[in-house]
Coordinates of C-alpha atoms in Angstrom, one line a residue:
X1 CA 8.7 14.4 -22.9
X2 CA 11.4 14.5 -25.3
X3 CA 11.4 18.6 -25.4
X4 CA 12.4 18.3 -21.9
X5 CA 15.0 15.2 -22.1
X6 CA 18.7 15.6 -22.6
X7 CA 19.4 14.6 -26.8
X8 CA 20.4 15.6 -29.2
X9 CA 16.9 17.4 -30.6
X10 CA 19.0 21.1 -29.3
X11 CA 22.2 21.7 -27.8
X12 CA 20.8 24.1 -25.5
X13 CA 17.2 23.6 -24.2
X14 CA 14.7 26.3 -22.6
X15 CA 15.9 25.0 -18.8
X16 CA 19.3 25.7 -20.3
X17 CA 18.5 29.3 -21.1
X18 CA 16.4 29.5 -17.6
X19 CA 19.4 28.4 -15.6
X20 CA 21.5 30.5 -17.4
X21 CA 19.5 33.8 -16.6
X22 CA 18.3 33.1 -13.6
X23 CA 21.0 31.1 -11.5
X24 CA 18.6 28.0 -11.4
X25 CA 19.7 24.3 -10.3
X26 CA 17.3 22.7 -12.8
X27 CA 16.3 18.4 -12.0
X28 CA 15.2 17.2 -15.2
X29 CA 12.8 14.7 -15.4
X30 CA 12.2 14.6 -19.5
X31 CA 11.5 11.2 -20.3
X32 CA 11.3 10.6 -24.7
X33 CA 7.7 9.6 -25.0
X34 CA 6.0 9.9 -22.7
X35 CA 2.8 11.9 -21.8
X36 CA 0.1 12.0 -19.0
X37 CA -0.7 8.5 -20.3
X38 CA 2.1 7.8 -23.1
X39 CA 4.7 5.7 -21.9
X40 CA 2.4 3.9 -19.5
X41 CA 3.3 0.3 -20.8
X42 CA 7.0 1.0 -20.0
X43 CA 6.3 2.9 -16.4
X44 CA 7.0 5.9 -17.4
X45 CA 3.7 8.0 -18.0
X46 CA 3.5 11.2 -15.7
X47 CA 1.4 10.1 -13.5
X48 CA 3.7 6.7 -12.6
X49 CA 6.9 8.7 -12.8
X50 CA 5.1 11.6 -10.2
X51 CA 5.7 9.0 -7.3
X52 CA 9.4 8.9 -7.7
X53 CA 10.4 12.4 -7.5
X54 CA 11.9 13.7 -4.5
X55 CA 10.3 16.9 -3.1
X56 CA 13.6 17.7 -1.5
X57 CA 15.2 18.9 -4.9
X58 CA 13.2 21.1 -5.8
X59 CA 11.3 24.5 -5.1
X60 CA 8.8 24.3 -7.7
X61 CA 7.9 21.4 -10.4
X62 CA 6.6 22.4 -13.8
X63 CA 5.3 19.9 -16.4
X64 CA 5.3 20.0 -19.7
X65 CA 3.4 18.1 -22.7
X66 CA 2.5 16.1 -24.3
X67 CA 1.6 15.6 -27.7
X68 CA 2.4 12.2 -27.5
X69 CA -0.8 11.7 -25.7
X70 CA -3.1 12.5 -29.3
X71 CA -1.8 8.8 -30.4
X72 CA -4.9 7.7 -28.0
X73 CA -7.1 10.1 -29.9
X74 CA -6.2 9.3 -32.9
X75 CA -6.4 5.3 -32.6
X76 CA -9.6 5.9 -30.6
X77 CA -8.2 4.0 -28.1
X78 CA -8.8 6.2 -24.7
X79 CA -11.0 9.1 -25.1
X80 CA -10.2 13.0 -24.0
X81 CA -12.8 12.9 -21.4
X82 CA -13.8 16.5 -19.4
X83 CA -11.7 18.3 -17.0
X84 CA -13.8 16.9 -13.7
X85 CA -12.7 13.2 -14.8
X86 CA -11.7 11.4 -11.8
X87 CA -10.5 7.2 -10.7
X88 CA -10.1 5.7 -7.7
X89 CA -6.2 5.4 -6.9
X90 CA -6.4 1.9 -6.6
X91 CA -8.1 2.4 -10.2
X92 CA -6.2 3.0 -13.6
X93 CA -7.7 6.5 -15.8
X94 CA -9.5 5.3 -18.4
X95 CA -9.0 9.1 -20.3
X96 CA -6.5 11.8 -21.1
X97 CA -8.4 14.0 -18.5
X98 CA -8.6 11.3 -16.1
X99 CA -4.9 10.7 -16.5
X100 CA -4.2 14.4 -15.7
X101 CA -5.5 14.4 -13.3
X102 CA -4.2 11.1 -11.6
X103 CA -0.5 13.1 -12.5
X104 CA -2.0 16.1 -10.1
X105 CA -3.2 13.9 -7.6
X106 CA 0.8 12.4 -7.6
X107 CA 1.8 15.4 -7.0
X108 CA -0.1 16.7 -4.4
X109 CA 0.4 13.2 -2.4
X110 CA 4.2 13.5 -2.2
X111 CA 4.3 17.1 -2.4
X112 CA 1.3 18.8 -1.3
X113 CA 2.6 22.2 -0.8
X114 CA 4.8 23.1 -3.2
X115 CA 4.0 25.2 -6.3
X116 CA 3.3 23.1 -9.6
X117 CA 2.1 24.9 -13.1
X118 CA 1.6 23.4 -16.2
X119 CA 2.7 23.8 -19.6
X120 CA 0.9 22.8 -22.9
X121 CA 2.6 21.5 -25.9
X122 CA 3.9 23.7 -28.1
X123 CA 2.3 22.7 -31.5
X124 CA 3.8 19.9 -33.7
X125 CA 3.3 20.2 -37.7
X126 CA 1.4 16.4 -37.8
X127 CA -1.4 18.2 -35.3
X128 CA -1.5 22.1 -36.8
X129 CA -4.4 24.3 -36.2
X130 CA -2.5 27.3 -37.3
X131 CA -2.6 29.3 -40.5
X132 CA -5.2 27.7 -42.6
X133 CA -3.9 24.3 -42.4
X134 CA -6.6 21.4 -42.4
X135 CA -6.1 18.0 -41.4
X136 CA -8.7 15.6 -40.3
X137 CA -6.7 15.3 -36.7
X138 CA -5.7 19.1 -36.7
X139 CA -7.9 20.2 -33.6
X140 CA -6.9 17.0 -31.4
X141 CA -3.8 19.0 -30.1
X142 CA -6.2 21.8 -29.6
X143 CA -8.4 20.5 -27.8
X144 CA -5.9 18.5 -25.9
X145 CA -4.5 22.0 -24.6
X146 CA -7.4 23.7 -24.3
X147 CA -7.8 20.8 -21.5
X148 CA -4.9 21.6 -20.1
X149 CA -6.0 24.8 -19.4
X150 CA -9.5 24.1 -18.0
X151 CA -8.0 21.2 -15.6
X152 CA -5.9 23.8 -14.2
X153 CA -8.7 26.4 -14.0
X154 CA -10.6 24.2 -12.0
X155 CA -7.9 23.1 -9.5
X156 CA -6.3 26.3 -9.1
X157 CA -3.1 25.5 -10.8
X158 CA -1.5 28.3 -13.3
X159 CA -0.8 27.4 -16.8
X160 CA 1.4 28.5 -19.2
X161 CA -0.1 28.0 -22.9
X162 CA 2.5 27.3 -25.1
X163 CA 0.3 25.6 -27.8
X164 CA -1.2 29.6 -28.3
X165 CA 2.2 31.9 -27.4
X166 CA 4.9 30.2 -28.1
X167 CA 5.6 31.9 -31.6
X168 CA 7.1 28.5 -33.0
X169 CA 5.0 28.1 -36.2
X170 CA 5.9 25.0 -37.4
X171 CA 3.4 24.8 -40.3
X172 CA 5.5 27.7 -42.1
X173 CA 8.2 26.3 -43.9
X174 CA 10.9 29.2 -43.2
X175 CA 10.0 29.1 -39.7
X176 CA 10.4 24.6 -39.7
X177 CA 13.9 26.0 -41.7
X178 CA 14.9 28.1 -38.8
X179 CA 13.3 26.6 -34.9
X180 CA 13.3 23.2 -36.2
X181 CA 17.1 22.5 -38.1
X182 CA 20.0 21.6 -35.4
X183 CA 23.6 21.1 -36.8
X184 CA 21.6 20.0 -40.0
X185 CA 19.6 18.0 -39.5
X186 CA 15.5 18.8 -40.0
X187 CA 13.3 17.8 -37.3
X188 CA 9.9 17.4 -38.6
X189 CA 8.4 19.8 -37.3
X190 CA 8.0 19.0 -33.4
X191 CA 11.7 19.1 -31.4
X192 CA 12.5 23.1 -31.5
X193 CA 16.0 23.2 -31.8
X194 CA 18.2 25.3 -29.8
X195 CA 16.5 28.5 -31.6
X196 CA 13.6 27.2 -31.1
X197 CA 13.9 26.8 -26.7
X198 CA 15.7 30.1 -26.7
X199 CA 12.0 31.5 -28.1
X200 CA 10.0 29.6 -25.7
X201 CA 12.7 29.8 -22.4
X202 CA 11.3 33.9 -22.4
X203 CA 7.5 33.0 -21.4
X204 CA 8.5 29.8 -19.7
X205 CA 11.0 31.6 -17.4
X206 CA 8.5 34.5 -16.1
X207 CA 6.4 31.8 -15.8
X208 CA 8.4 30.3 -13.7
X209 CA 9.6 33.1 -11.4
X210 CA 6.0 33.2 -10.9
X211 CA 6.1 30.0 -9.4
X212 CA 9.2 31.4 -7.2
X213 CA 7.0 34.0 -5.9
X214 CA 4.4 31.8 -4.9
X215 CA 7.1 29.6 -2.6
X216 CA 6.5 30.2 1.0
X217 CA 8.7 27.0 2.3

């Protein structure tokens, strides 16, 4: 989603600090947005975009997001489902889960071999769980992750949980001051700025080698 698209939320971006370490060709395909479902009415959901990608460019594919998806859960309008939720691929997901697992499906159909992990959201101030904050919404990120998590138990996929580890605190105001301020201006509390992906790049880029190791092609 937008944390993984080129603007102007950070200068430098956690695939920036990656590359820089490790030597790493990155293919970016951060689309502002979007989400397992989000974007859908445009084309450009995960699970549309998954077809389009070219296995050839790349060693491993990681995906992160998105908590543009708790929209749905919010407005009721497509439920989280369960991890097992499955449609036909002549059939559109009628929830989150189902549309996660559509994305996976993608995948594996033009790239059945190749490692993939995913990456949860790292928490956005409008959907905090952290430090006594409470909001009527606040566990819909939550439990949105904790998906995440399950739906890669299940299928054997490893996931990095970025909504638990990621250190970015974004309902503490210093910490909003410091992650979440590029060149001025204050992002709400969602877009880390360049601060903010150096934190993250550290977990995301073991994470990653992990996913080198597991290449055998």
């Amino acid at each position: 989603d937008s944390l993984t698209e080129v603007n102007s939320t950070a200068e430098h971006k956690y695939y920036n600090y990656i590359s820089d370490n490790l030597g790493f060709s990155i293919v970016n395909y951060g689309y502002s947005g979007s989400g397992y479902r989000s974007a859908y009415d445009d084309g450009h959901c995960f699970y549309q975009r998954m077809l389009n990608i070219n296995p050839s460019d790349f060693d491993v594919l990681t995906i992160f997001g998105s908590g543009n998806d708790i929209k749905y859960l919010k407005a009721g309008t497509m439920p989280l489902g369960t991890a097992n939720d499955y449609c036909a691929p002549n059939q559109e997901p009628t929830t989150i889960a189902g549309a996660i697992n559509r994305t996976i499906e993608q995948y594996y159909q033009v790239s059945p071999t190749k490692p993939i992990g995913l990456i949860t959201p790292t928490p956005w101030f409008a959907y905090c769980t952290g430090w006594r904050m409470n909001r009527d919404d606040a566990l819909l990120m939550q439990n949105y992750a904790d998906l995440i998590v399950e739906i890669g138990r299940i299928r054997g996929i490893p996931v990095l949980d970025l909504f638990q580890c990621s250190n970015l605190r974004p309902w503490d105001a210093t910490v909003r001051a410091t992650y979440y301020n590029e060149n001025g201006v204050q992002d709400g509390g969602t877009h880390p700025n360049s601060l903010g992906h150096k934190l993250i790049s550290a977990p995301i880029q073991e994470f990653v080698k992990s996913l080198i190791a597991q290449k055998t092609n």
